[in-house]
Coordinates of C-alpha atoms in Angstrom, one line a residue:
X15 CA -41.3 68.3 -19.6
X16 CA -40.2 66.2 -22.5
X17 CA -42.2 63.3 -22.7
X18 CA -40.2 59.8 -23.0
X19 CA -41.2 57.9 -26.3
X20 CA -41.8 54.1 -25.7
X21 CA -40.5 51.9 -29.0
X22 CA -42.9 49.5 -29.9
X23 CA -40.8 46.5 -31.0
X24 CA -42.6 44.6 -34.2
X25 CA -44.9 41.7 -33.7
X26 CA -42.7 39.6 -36.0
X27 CA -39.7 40.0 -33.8
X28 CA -41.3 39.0 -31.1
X29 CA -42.5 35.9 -33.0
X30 CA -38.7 35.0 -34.4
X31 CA -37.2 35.1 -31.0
X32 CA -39.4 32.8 -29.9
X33 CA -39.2 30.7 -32.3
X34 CA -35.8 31.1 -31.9
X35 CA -35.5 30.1 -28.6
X36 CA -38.2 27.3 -29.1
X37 CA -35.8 25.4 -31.9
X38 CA -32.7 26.5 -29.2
X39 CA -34.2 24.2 -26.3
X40 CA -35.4 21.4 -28.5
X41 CA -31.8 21.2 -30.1
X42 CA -30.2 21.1 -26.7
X43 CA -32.7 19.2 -25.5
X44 CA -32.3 16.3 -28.4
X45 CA -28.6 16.9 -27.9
X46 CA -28.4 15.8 -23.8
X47 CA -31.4 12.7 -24.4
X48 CA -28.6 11.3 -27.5
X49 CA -25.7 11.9 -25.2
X50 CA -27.8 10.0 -22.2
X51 CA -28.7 7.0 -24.6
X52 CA -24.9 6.5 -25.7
X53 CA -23.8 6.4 -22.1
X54 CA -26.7 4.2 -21.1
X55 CA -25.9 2.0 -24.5
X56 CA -21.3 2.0 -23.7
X57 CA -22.4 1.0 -19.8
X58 CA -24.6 -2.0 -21.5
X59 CA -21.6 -2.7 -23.7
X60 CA -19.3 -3.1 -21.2
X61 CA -18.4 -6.4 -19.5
X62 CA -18.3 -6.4 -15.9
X63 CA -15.8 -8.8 -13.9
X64 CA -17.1 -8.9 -10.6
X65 CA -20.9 -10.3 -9.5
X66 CA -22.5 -10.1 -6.1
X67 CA -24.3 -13.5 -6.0
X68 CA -26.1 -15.2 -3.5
X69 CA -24.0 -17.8 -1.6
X70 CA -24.9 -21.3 -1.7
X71 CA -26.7 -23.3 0.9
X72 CA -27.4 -26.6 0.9
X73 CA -30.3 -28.2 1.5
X74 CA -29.1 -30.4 3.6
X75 CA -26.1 -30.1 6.3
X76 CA -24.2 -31.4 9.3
X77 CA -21.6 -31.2 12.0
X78 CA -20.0 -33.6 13.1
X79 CA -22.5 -36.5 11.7
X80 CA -25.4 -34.3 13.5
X81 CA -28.4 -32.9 11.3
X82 CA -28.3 -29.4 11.4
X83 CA -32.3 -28.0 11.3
X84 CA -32.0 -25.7 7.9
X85 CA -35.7 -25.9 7.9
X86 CA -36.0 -23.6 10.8
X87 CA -35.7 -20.3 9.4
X88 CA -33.9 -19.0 12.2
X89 CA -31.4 -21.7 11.5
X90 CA -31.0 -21.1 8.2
X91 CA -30.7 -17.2 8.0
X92 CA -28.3 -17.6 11.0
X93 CA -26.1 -19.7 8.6
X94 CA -27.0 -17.8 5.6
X95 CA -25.4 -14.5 7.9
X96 CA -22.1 -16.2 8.5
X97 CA -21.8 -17.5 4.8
X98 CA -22.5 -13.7 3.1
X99 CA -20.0 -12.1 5.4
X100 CA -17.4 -14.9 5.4
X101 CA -17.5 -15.4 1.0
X102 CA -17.2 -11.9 0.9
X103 CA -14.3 -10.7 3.6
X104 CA -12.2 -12.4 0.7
X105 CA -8.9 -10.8 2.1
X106 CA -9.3 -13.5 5.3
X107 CA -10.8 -16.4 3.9
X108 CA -8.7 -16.4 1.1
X109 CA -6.0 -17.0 3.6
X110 CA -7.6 -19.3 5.5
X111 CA -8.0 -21.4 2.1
X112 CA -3.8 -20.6 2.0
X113 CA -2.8 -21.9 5.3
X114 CA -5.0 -24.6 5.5
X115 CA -3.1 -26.5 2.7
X116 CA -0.4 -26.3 5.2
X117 CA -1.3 -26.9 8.6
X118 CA -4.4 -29.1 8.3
X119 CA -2.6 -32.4 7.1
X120 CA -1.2 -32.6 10.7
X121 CA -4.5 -30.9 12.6
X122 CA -6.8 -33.5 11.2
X123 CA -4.0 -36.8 11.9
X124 CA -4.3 -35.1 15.9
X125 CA -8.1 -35.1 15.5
X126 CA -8.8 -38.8 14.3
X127 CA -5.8 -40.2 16.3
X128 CA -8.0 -38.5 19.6
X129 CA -11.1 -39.5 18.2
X130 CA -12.0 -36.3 16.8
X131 CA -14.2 -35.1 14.5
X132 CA -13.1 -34.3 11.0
X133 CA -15.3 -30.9 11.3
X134 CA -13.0 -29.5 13.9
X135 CA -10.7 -28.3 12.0
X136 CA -12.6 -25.7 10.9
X137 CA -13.4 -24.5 14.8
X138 CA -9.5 -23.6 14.2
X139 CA -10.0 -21.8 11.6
X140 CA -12.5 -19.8 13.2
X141 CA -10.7 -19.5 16.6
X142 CA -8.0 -18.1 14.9
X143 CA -7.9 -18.2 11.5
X144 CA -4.6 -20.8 11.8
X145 CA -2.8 -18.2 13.2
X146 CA -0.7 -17.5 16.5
X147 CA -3.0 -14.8 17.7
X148 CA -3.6 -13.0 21.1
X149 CA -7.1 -11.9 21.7
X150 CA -8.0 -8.7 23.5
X151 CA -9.0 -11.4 26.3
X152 CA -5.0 -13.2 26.3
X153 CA -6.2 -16.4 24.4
X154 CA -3.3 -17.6 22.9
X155 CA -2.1 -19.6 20.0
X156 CA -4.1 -21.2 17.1
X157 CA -6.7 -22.6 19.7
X158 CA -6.9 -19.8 21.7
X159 CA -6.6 -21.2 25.1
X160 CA -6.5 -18.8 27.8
X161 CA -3.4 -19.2 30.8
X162 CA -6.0 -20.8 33.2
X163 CA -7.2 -23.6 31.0
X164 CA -3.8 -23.9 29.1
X165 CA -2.7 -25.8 32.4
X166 CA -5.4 -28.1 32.6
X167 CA -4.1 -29.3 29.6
X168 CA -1.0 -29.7 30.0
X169 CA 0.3 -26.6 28.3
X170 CA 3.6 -25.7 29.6
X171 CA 3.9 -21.9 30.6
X172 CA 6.9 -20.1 31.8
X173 CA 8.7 -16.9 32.0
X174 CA 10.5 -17.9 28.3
X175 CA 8.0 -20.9 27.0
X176 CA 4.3 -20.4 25.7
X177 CA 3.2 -23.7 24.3
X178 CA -0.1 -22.2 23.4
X179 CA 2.4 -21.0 20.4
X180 CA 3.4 -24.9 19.6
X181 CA 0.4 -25.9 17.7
X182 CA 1.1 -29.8 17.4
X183 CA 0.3 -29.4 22.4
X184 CA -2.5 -27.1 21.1
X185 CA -4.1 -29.2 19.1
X186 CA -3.5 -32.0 21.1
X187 CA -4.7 -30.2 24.1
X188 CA -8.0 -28.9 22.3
X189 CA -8.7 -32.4 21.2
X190 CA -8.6 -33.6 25.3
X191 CA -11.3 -30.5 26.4
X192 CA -13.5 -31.4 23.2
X193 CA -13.0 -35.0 24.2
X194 CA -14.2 -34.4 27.9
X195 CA -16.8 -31.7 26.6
X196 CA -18.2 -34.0 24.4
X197 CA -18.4 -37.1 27.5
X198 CA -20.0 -34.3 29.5
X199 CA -23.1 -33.2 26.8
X200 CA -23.0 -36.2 24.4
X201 CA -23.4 -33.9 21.7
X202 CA -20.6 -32.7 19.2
X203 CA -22.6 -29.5 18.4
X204 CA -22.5 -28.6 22.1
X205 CA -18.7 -29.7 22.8
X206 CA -18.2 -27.0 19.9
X207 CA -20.2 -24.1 21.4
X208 CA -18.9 -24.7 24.8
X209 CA -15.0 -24.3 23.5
X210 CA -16.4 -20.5 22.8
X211 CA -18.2 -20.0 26.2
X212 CA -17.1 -23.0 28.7
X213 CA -18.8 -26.1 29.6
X214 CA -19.8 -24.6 33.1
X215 CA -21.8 -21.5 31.4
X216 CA -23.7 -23.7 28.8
X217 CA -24.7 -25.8 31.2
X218 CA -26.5 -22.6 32.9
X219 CA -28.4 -21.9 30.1
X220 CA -29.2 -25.5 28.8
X221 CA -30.8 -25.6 32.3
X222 CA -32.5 -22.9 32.5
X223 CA -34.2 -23.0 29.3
X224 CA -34.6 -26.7 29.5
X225 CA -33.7 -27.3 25.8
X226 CA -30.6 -29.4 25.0
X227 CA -29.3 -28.9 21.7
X228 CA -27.7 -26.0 20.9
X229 CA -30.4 -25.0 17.5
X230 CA -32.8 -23.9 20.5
X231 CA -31.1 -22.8 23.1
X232 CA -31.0 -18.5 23.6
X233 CA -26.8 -17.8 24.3
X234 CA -25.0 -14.6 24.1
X235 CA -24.1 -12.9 20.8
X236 CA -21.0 -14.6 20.2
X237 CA -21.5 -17.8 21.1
X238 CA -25.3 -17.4 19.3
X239 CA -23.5 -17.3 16.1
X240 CA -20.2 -19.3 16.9
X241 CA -21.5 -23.0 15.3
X242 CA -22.4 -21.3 12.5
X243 CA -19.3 -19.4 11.4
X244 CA -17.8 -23.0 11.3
X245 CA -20.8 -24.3 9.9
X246 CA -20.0 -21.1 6.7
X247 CA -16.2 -21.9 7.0
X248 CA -16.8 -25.9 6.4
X249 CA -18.8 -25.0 3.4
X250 CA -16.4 -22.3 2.4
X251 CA -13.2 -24.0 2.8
X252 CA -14.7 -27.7 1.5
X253 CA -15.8 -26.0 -2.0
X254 CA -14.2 -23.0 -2.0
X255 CA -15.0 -22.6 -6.0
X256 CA -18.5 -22.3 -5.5
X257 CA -17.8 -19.7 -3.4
X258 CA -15.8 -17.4 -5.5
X259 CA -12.3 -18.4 -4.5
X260 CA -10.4 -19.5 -7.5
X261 CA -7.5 -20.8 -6.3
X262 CA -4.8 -22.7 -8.0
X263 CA -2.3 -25.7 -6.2
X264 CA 0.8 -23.0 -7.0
X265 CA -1.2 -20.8 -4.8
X266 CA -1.6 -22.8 -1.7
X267 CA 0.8 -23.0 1.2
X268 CA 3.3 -26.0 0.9
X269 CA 4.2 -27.6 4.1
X270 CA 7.8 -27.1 4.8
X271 CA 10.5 -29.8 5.2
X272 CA 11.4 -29.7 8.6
X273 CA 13.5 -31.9 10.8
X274 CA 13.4 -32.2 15.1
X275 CA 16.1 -32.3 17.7
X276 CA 15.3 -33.3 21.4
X277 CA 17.2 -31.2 23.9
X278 CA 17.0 -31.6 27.6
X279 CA 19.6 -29.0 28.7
X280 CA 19.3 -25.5 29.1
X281 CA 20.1 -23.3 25.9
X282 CA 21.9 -19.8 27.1
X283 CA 21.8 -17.8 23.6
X284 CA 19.3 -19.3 21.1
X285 CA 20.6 -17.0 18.5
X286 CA 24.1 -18.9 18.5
X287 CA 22.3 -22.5 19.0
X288 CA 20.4 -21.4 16.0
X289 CA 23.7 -20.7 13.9
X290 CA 24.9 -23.7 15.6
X291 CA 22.5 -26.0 14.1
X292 CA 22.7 -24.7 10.2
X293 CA 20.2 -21.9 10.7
X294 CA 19.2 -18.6 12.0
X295 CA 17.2 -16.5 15.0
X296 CA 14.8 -16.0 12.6
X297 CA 13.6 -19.3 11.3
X298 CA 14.1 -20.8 14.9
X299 CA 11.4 -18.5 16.1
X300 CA 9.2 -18.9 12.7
X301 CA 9.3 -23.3 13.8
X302 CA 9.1 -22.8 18.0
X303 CA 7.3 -19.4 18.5
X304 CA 6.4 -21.4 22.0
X305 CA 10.2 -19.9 22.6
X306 CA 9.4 -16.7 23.7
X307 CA 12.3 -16.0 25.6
X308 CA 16.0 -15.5 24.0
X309 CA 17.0 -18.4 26.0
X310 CA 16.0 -21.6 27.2
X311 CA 16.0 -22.5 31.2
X312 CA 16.0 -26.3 31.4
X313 CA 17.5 -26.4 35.1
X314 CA 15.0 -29.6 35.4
X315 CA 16.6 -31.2 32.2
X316 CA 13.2 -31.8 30.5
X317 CA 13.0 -33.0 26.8
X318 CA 11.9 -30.9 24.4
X319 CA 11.1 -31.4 20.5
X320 CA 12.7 -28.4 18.5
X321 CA 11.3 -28.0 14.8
X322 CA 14.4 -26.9 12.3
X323 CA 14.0 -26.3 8.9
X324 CA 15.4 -29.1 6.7
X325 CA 18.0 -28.5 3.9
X326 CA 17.2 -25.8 1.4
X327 CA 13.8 -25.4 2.7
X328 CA 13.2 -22.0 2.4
X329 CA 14.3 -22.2 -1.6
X330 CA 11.3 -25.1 -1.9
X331 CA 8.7 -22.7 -1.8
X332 CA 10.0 -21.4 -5.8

């Protein structure tokens, strides 16, 4: 058998290739740590144009004139909770900070001609974000009163009228429950988190926990942190540059020029009273969404205020 001859390859090959391949790695090596230090250096260059901060909390607060206990730390992260996620759901708060330019002129004269607190206002704003809403529950409106308590209110509701639409009742009717909710606790804090769970529950747990203010008392999720969302919406929407939200007058809001008729007859086709009265179906129902019918029954010939838009209105907003 022919034997097979095994060629011995020369020591100084051997030593070249690896030398070879020893210069090879280093080069690539030096190549990727150059490429990672100019990336890391253009990253350090850049600017960036949006920060995460830390929102601000006072170190001192209050509702309503009351002293809210920021030295508890309970207290405090519960605020500090509500402030993180209300700075940063910008899309909402920023239209909060919109409407408000609009609609709280009239909300806080309703408050301080009932006697109201100032800090109210901003229960609205979290109720409903000053919007005609409809919870999964039916509350209605920008207070977010429910068909059974709407009528002890005297909020009018009928197969083609909602006044739980007509914020000017709404407000007047939420200012009558906070008034009687505050007679019943003597406390604005609790007249506040009883709007969110009802005076009858609250009173339940104030009783059988035997604390009365609302810092100590154990409630249910939503009414647990229900102060304190207005609490992060007061601090929000009173400062709202400290907060992030650079807004300019221009982009605010304006409250529209309106004038008011007082009917008391039934209206048979709102869409041609509308034309009748130097408008249309449309901006009828953007001034009286309590219309929720396409006609008005007034067989009992009560008055009622209808909101128009004044002359040019809808141009004032250029």
């Amino acid at each position: 058998m022919n034997k097979i001859k095994h060629m011995k390859i020369p020591f100084y090959i051997i030593v070249g290739l690896s030398l070879g391949l020893i210069i090879a790695n280093s080069f690539i090596f030096s190549s990727l740590k150059e490429e990672k230090q100019e990336i890391k250096q253009e990253i350090n260059n850049q600017v960036i144009p949006y920060k995460v901060f830390q929102p601000y909390i006072p170190d001192t607060l209050s509702f309503c004139g009351e002293t809210v206990p920021l030295q508890n730390f309970d207290v405090y992260e519960a605020l500090d909770y509500e402030l993180i996620i209300n700075t940063y759901r910008h899309s909402s708060t920023l239209l909060y900070l919109k409407r408000a330019n609009r609609y709280f002129p009239e909300i806080e004269e309703i408050l301080k001609t009932n006697g109201i607190p100032d800090d109210f206002k901003y229960l609205c704003v979290a109720e409903s974000g000053l919007a005609n809403l409809i919870s999964p529950a039916g509350a209605t409106g920008f207070w977010q009163f429910m068909k059974t308590t709407a009528g002890e209110y005297n909020i009018l509701i009928t197969n083609g009228i909602d006044e739980r639409y007509n914020h000017t009742k709404s407000t007047i009717a939420a200012s009558e429950y906070l008034k009687k909710a505050y007679k019943y606790f003597n406390n604005w804090t609790l007249a506040a988190a009883s709007y969110n769970m009802g005076m009858g529950g609250l009173k339940k747990d104030i009783d059988y926990q035997k604390v009365d203010n609302y810092w100590d008392l154990h409630l249910n999720q939503e009414t647990a942190r229900y102060v304190y969302r207005i609490l992060a919406l007061k601090l929000i929407m009173s400062n709202p540059k400290l907060y992030g939200f650079d807004l300019e007058e221009k982009d605010l809001y304006k409250e529209i020029k309106t004038q008011e008729i007082i009917i008391d007859t039934s209206i048979s086709d709102l869409v041609e009273f509308a034309f009748e009265n130097g408008t249309n179906y449309k901006m009828l129902k953007y001034f009286n969404p309590w219309l929720t019918g396409k006609s008005l029954n007034n067989q009992n010939k009560k008055e009622y205020k209808i909101v128009l838009p004044a002359k040019n209105a809808r141009e004032c907003m250029k």
